[in-house]
mmCIF file of C-alpha atoms in Angstrom:
data_model
loop_
_atom_site.group_PDB
_atom_site.id
_atom_site.type_symbol
_atom_site.label_atom_id
_atom_site.label_comp_id
_atom_site.label_asym_id
_atom_site.label_seq_id
_atom_site.Cartn_x
_atom_site.Cartn_y
_atom_site.Cartn_z
ATOM 1 C CA MET I 350 -133.444 36.011 54.238
ATOM 2 C CA ASP I 351 -132.457 39.621 54.928
ATOM 3 C CA CYS I 352 -128.799 39.594 55.951
ATOM 4 C CA SER I 353 -128.365 43.364 55.947
ATOM 5 C CA THR I 354 -127.821 43.395 59.720
ATOM 6 C CA LEU I 355 -124.790 41.142 59.302
ATOM 7 C CA VAL I 356 -123.078 43.149 56.569
ATOM 8 C CA PRO I 357 -121.043 45.341 58.988
ATOM 9 C CA TYR I 358 -119.666 42.230 60.706
ATOM 10 C CA PHE I 359 -118.792 40.468 57.468
ATOM 11 C CA LYS I 360 -117.031 43.632 56.270
ATOM 12 C CA HIS I 361 -115.186 44.031 59.572
ATOM 13 C CA TYR I 362 -113.739 40.546 59.429
ATOM 14 C CA ASP I 363 -113.053 40.737 55.690
ATOM 15 C CA THR I 364 -110.899 43.767 56.513
ATOM 16 C CA LEU I 365 -109.160 41.941 59.365
ATOM 17 C CA VAL I 366 -108.123 39.101 57.052
ATOM 18 C CA SER I 367 -107.193 41.349 54.119
ATOM 19 C CA ASP I 368 -105.037 43.538 56.383
ATOM 20 C CA TRP I 369 -103.233 40.428 57.584
ATOM 21 C CA LEU I 370 -102.819 39.187 54.024
ATOM 22 C CA SER I 371 -101.401 42.480 52.777
ATOM 23 C CA GLY I 372 -99.137 42.911 55.774
ATOM 24 C CA GLU I 373 -100.653 46.331 56.472
ATOM 25 C CA ALA I 374 -101.831 45.403 59.959
ATOM 26 C CA SER I 375 -99.508 44.801 62.875
ATOM 27 C CA LEU I 376 -100.477 41.139 62.980
ATOM 28 C CA SER I 377 -97.455 38.914 63.368
ATOM 29 C CA GLU I 378 -99.458 35.677 63.414
ATOM 30 C CA ASP I 379 -98.149 33.006 61.068
ATOM 31 C CA TYR I 380 -101.557 31.802 59.956
ATOM 32 C CA MET I 381 -104.589 33.449 58.422
ATOM 33 C CA PRO I 382 -107.069 34.673 61.041
ATOM 34 C CA GLU I 383 -110.261 32.623 61.045
ATOM 35 C CA PRO I 384 -112.835 34.915 62.700
ATOM 36 C CA TRP I 385 -115.771 32.708 61.725
ATOM 37 C CA TRP I 386 -116.567 29.605 59.720
ATOM 38 C CA GLY I 387 -119.516 27.947 58.020
ATOM 39 C CA TRP I 388 -122.849 29.560 57.231
ATOM 40 C CA SER I 389 -122.453 32.794 55.285
ATOM 41 C CA CYS I 390 -126.020 33.800 54.413
ATOM 42 C CA ASN I 391 -125.810 31.993 51.089
ATOM 43 C CA GLY I 392 -129.411 30.802 50.932
ATOM 44 C CA LYS I 393 -129.107 27.935 53.417
ATOM 45 C CA PRO I 394 -131.154 28.032 56.647
ATOM 46 C CA LEU I 395 -129.163 28.996 59.729
ATOM 47 C CA GLN I 396 -129.929 26.688 62.631
ATOM 48 C CA ALA I 397 -127.206 27.413 65.195
ATOM 49 C CA VAL I 398 -124.716 30.074 66.253
ATOM 50 C CA VAL I 399 -121.813 28.958 68.405
ATOM 51 C CA ILE I 400 -118.778 30.810 69.746
ATOM 52 C CA ASN I 401 -115.456 28.970 70.080
ATOM 53 C CA LEU I 402 -112.388 30.151 71.948
ATOM 54 C CA ASN I 403 -109.881 30.215 69.068
ATOM 55 C CA PRO I 404 -108.696 28.160 66.067
ATOM 56 C CA GLY I 405 -106.036 25.518 66.547
ATOM 57 C CA GLU I 406 -102.392 25.803 65.599
ATOM 58 C CA GLY I 407 -102.904 26.032 61.850
ATOM 59 C CA GLY I 408 -100.676 24.800 59.060
ATOM 60 C CA GLU I 409 -98.810 25.633 55.889
ATOM 61 C CA ARG I 410 -101.977 25.971 53.781
ATOM 62 C CA GLN I 411 -103.134 28.720 56.152
ATOM 63 C CA GLY I 412 -99.943 30.730 55.771
ATOM 64 C CA ARG I 413 -99.785 34.110 54.012
ATOM 65 C CA ARG I 414 -97.794 32.854 51.034
ATOM 66 C CA CYS I 415 -100.097 29.908 50.375
ATOM 67 C CA ILE I 416 -103.282 31.990 50.689
ATOM 68 C CA ASN I 417 -101.812 34.619 48.350
ATOM 69 C CA CYS I 418 -100.761 32.056 45.765
ATOM 70 C CA THR I 419 -104.095 30.244 45.881
ATOM 71 C CA PHE I 420 -106.569 33.112 46.014
ATOM 72 C CA GLY I 421 -104.630 36.121 44.737
ATOM 73 C CA PRO I 422 -104.765 39.716 45.971
ATOM 74 C CA ASP I 423 -108.558 40.006 45.702
ATOM 75 C CA PHE I 424 -109.252 37.386 48.368
ATOM 76 C CA HIS I 425 -112.388 38.150 50.404
ATOM 77 C CA TYR I 426 -113.034 35.946 53.410
ATOM 78 C CA ARG I 427 -116.833 35.871 53.257
ATOM 79 C CA GLU I 428 -116.989 35.481 49.471
ATOM 80 C CA SER I 429 -114.578 32.537 49.581
ATOM 81 C CA MET I 430 -116.595 30.991 52.395
ATOM 82 C CA ALA I 431 -119.875 31.445 50.540
ATOM 83 C CA ASN I 432 -118.679 29.960 47.248
ATOM 84 C CA GLY I 433 -116.941 27.038 48.946
ATOM 85 C CA THR I 434 -113.390 27.763 47.794
ATOM 86 C CA LEU I 435 -112.071 28.325 51.327
ATOM 87 C CA ALA I 436 -113.560 25.040 52.500
ATOM 88 C CA ALA I 437 -112.058 23.280 49.493
ATOM 89 C CA HIS I 438 -108.670 24.797 50.316
ATOM 90 C CA LEU I 439 -108.942 23.860 54.007
ATOM 91 C CA PRO I 440 -111.003 20.649 54.024
ATOM 92 C CA GLY I 441 -109.727 19.628 57.450
ATOM 93 C CA THR I 442 -111.035 22.820 59.022
ATOM 94 C CA ALA I 443 -114.367 22.456 57.243
ATOM 95 C CA ARG I 444 -114.650 18.861 58.429
ATOM 96 C CA TRP I 445 -113.808 19.868 62.014
ATOM 97 C CA HIS I 446 -116.553 22.488 62.188
ATOM 98 C CA ARG I 447 -119.090 20.121 60.656
ATOM 99 C CA ASN I 448 -118.269 17.131 62.859
ATOM 100 C CA LYS I 449 -117.465 18.956 66.093
ATOM 101 C CA ARG I 450 -120.073 21.710 65.970
ATOM 102 C CA GLU I 451 -122.823 21.514 63.374
ATOM 103 C CA LEU I 452 -123.689 17.825 63.540
ATOM 104 C CA PRO I 453 -123.711 17.470 67.373
ATOM 105 C CA ILE I 454 -125.979 20.515 67.665
ATOM 106 C CA LEU I 455 -128.348 19.362 64.919
ATOM 107 C CA LYS I 456 -128.431 15.893 66.473
ATOM 108 C CA ALA I 457 -129.356 17.372 69.857
ATOM 109 C CA LEU I 458 -132.139 19.330 68.154
ATOM 110 C CA GLY I 459 -133.371 16.204 66.358
ATOM 111 C CA LYS I 460 -132.673 17.703 62.923
ATOM 112 C CA ILE I 461 -130.319 15.121 61.401
ATOM 113 C CA ASP I 462 -131.491 13.885 57.996
ATOM 114 C CA ALA I 463 -130.045 11.817 55.152
ATOM 115 C CA ARG I 464 -128.005 14.727 53.822
ATOM 116 C CA HIS I 465 -126.215 15.118 57.129
ATOM 117 C CA ARG I 466 -125.304 11.429 57.096
ATOM 118 C CA ASP I 467 -123.427 11.878 53.823
ATOM 119 C CA LYS I 468 -119.806 11.599 54.926
ATOM 120 C CA THR I 469 -118.553 13.089 51.658
ATOM 121 C CA ASP I 470 -120.211 16.393 52.609
ATOM 122 C CA THR I 471 -117.884 18.196 54.993
ATOM 123 C CA PHE I 472 -119.034 21.805 54.831
ATOM 124 C CA PRO I 473 -121.050 23.141 57.809
ATOM 125 C CA GLU I 474 -123.704 25.107 55.925
ATOM 126 C CA ASN I 475 -126.305 25.401 58.707
ATOM 127 C CA ALA I 476 -124.122 26.541 61.604
ATOM 128 C CA LEU I 477 -122.197 29.768 62.081
ATOM 129 C CA CYS I 478 -119.064 29.235 64.177
ATOM 130 C CA ILE I 479 -117.487 32.426 65.521
ATOM 131 C CA GLU I 480 -114.061 32.574 67.158
ATOM 132 C CA ALA I 481 -113.669 34.743 70.265
ATOM 133 C CA TYR I 482 -109.954 35.100 69.552
ATOM 134 C CA PRO I 483 -109.570 34.612 65.792
ATOM 135 C CA PHE I 484 -105.854 33.827 65.718
ATOM 136 C CA HIS I 485 -104.328 30.370 65.686
ATOM 137 C CA SER I 486 -102.523 29.193 68.775
ATOM 138 C CA LYS I 487 -100.750 25.954 69.589
ATOM 139 C CA THR I 488 -101.026 26.670 73.296
ATOM 140 C CA PHE I 489 -103.708 29.199 74.126
ATOM 141 C CA LYS I 490 -102.984 31.725 76.838
ATOM 142 C CA ASP I 491 -105.693 33.799 78.494
ATOM 143 C CA SER I 492 -103.438 36.839 78.259
ATOM 144 C CA GLN I 493 -103.494 36.642 74.450
ATOM 145 C CA ALA I 494 -107.254 37.083 74.238
ATOM 146 C CA LYS I 495 -107.385 39.723 76.954
ATOM 147 C CA GLU I 496 -104.689 41.804 75.296
ATOM 148 C CA TYR I 497 -106.450 41.591 71.944
ATOM 149 C CA TRP I 498 -109.890 42.379 73.376
ATOM 150 C CA HIS I 499 -108.694 45.293 75.482
ATOM 151 C CA GLU I 500 -106.709 46.953 72.714
ATOM 152 C CA ASN I 501 -109.977 48.112 71.231
ATOM 153 C CA PRO I 502 -112.959 46.530 72.980
ATOM 154 C CA GLY I 503 -115.385 48.353 70.701
ATOM 155 C CA THR I 504 -114.179 46.445 67.654
ATOM 156 C CA ASN I 505 -112.733 43.320 69.265
ATOM 157 C CA PHE I 506 -114.588 41.907 72.267
ATOM 158 C CA TRP I 507 -117.995 43.459 71.641
ATOM 159 C CA LYS I 508 -117.699 42.873 67.904
ATOM 160 C CA PHE I 509 -117.740 39.074 68.036
ATOM 161 C CA ILE I 510 -120.375 39.082 70.792
ATOM 162 C CA SER I 511 -122.617 41.399 68.770
ATOM 163 C CA PHE I 512 -121.997 39.402 65.585
ATOM 164 C CA ALA I 513 -123.218 36.248 67.314
ATOM 165 C CA ALA I 514 -126.215 37.998 68.876
ATOM 166 C CA VAL I 515 -127.396 39.559 65.612
ATOM 167 C CA ALA I 516 -126.903 36.290 63.712
ATOM 168 C CA SER I 517 -128.838 34.340 66.347
ATOM 169 C CA LYS I 518 -131.934 36.374 65.523
ATOM 170 C CA LEU I 519 -131.772 34.956 61.981
ATOM 171 C CA VAL I 520 -131.798 31.343 63.175
ATOM 172 C CA ASP I 521 -134.653 29.335 61.713
ATOM 173 C CA GLY I 522 -135.591 26.993 64.528
ATOM 174 C CA ASP I 523 -135.321 26.282 68.245
ATOM 175 C CA LEU I 524 -132.063 28.189 68.723
ATOM 176 C CA ASN I 525 -133.472 31.500 67.508
ATOM 177 C CA GLY I 526 -132.129 34.225 69.789
ATOM 178 C CA ILE I 527 -129.728 31.803 71.497
ATOM 179 C CA VAL I 528 -125.920 31.844 71.279
ATOM 180 C CA LEU I 529 -123.980 28.770 72.406
ATOM 181 C CA ILE I 530 -120.496 29.430 73.771
ATOM 182 C CA ARG I 531 -118.194 26.402 73.780
ATOM 183 C CA ILE I 532 -116.183 27.641 76.754
ATOM 184 C CA SER I 533 -116.569 26.514 80.342
ATOM 185 C CA TRP I 534 -118.216 29.014 82.659
ATOM 186 C CA SER I 535 -115.102 29.257 84.859
ATOM 187 C CA ARG I 536 -112.923 30.048 81.821
ATOM 188 C CA TRP I 537 -115.485 32.542 80.519
ATOM 189 C CA VAL I 538 -115.613 34.332 83.889
ATOM 190 C CA LYS I 539 -111.828 34.444 84.046
ATOM 191 C CA LEU I 540 -111.525 35.823 80.525
ATOM 192 C CA THR I 541 -114.321 38.367 80.876
ATOM 193 C CA LYS I 542 -113.926 39.485 84.489
ATOM 194 C CA GLU I 543 -114.033 43.137 83.468
ATOM 195 C CA MET I 544 -117.379 42.549 81.728
ATOM 196 C CA ARG I 545 -118.972 40.885 84.767
ATOM 197 C CA PRO I 546 -121.072 43.959 85.737
ATOM 198 C CA HIS I 547 -122.854 43.649 82.392
ATOM 199 C CA ILE I 548 -123.725 39.948 82.808
ATOM 200 C CA GLU I 549 -126.736 38.486 84.577
ATOM 201 C CA ILE I 550 -126.880 34.744 85.225
ATOM 202 C CA LYS I 551 -130.254 33.307 84.265
ATOM 203 C CA LYS I 552 -129.862 29.581 84.858
ATOM 204 C CA ASP I 553 -127.220 27.148 86.105
ATOM 205 C CA ILE I 554 -127.806 23.718 84.604
ATOM 206 C CA PRO I 555 -126.204 20.849 86.540
ATOM 207 C CA ALA I 556 -124.548 17.876 84.946
ATOM 208 C CA SER I 557 -126.948 15.118 83.984
ATOM 209 C CA GLY I 558 -126.366 11.426 84.467
ATOM 210 C CA GLN I 559 -123.516 9.929 86.434
ATOM 211 C CA SER I 560 -120.595 12.213 87.189
ATOM 212 C CA ALA I 561 -118.218 9.408 86.197
ATOM 213 C CA ASP I 562 -119.145 10.013 82.565
ATOM 214 C CA ARG I 563 -116.647 12.771 81.734
ATOM 215 C CA LYS I 564 -118.269 13.462 78.366
ATOM 216 C CA ARG I 565 -121.418 14.700 80.025
ATOM 217 C CA GLY I 566 -121.477 18.399 80.599
ATOM 218 C CA ARG I 567 -123.247 21.294 82.125
ATOM 219 C CA ALA I 568 -124.214 24.797 81.133
ATOM 220 C CA VAL I 569 -124.749 28.293 82.446
ATOM 221 C CA GLU I 570 -127.207 30.597 80.732
ATOM 222 C CA PHE I 571 -126.757 34.345 81.009
ATOM 223 C CA SER I 572 -127.682 37.608 79.340
ATOM 224 C CA PHE I 573 -126.197 41.065 78.969
ATOM 225 C CA LYS I 574 -128.252 43.523 80.978
ATOM 226 C CA ASP I 575 -126.916 46.974 80.145
ATOM 227 C CA LYS I 576 -124.593 46.836 77.146
ATOM 228 C CA HIS I 577 -125.340 47.185 73.422
ATOM 229 C CA GLU I 578 -128.936 47.225 72.252
ATOM 230 C CA VAL I 579 -128.341 44.306 69.855
ATOM 231 C CA LEU I 580 -127.603 42.050 72.845
ATOM 232 C CA GLN I 581 -130.941 42.627 74.518
ATOM 233 C CA GLY I 582 -133.271 39.632 74.464
ATOM 234 C CA VAL I 583 -130.518 37.241 73.380
ATOM 235 C CA ARG I 584 -129.783 34.208 75.542
ATOM 236 C CA PHE I 585 -126.121 33.216 75.843
ATOM 237 C CA MET I 586 -125.215 29.765 77.081
ATOM 238 C CA CYS I 587 -121.789 28.440 78.015
ATOM 239 C CA VAL I 588 -121.760 24.681 77.412
ATOM 240 C CA TRP I 589 -118.877 22.372 78.166
ATOM 241 C CA SER I 590 -117.902 18.815 78.986
ATOM 242 C CA GLY I 591 -115.089 16.976 80.671
ATOM 243 C CA GLY I 592 -114.208 15.284 77.406
ATOM 244 C CA GLY I 593 -111.897 18.017 76.147
ATOM 245 C CA ARG I 594 -112.261 21.642 75.158
ATOM 246 C CA ASN I 595 -113.006 20.802 71.542
ATOM 247 C CA ASN I 596 -116.065 18.677 72.218
ATOM 248 C CA LEU I 597 -119.625 19.644 72.945
ATOM 249 C CA PRO I 598 -121.147 17.643 75.824
ATOM 250 C CA SER I 599 -122.657 14.304 74.876
ATOM 251 C CA ASP I 600 -125.843 15.210 76.773
ATOM 252 C CA LEU I 601 -126.432 18.425 74.814
ATOM 253 C CA ARG I 602 -130.015 17.387 74.076
ATOM 254 C CA ASP I 603 -130.675 17.024 77.800
ATOM 255 C CA ILE I 604 -129.187 20.493 78.369
ATOM 256 C CA PHE I 605 -131.507 21.898 75.710
ATOM 257 C CA GLN I 606 -134.464 20.255 77.427
ATOM 258 C CA GLN I 607 -133.493 21.591 80.854
ATOM 259 C CA SER I 608 -133.177 25.038 79.320
ATOM 260 C CA GLU I 609 -136.633 24.591 77.775
ATOM 261 C CA ILE I 610 -135.165 25.165 74.311
ATOM 262 C CA ILE I 611 -136.787 21.913 73.185
ATOM 263 C CA ASN I 612 -139.415 19.681 74.784
#
């Protein structure tokens, strides 16, 4: 697999984390930024790209002192993700991305095999999870993301969008050229109001099944019509459920079928 198109994004986020670690950047966050997680172009097939809102609160093992003591001054985010040392250091985070993102998506695609049923394997090696706002937050505020994105939209907002779009073209399977966004459409519109002129809604997928089932969700598919060449031809899809912001909808397979992603 030729990952040359992703190198600028990996380098960008390596720099973000290293600047935080060295204290050179004006980042006052207590915990290490987690701009993305999972697949790192390490020889495993990529089967899904999903954007999350932001990492959770974080903990002591994600603090500057602990990261420094564990990995030393030559810590590189992508390298540590690719060789598994970051997942070993933060097994809870690795488990979350596998159980909350990779496995539900693969199940909806009908791609679960014996290896995925191995509960001792917690690393999400087939899904790339990208954070829209890469800093930990106990209580997320829309203003946090907007302030970060608008400080330098060329390297903040459009960077994670472009990263996801370029990676989606490397997907081996049904989700090739498709980016899932685990944010409700109303939240996405609120957060990206200034970007609305660039967005064209393609399909509004209603909730399936009985509305009383709060875990069932809905989706809105859209594309970017006049911004960044790398975004052209990529389908973006907000998917959400009533079962909490951290969960993908239980009827994700039905959503994929309505979107004609799978038969």
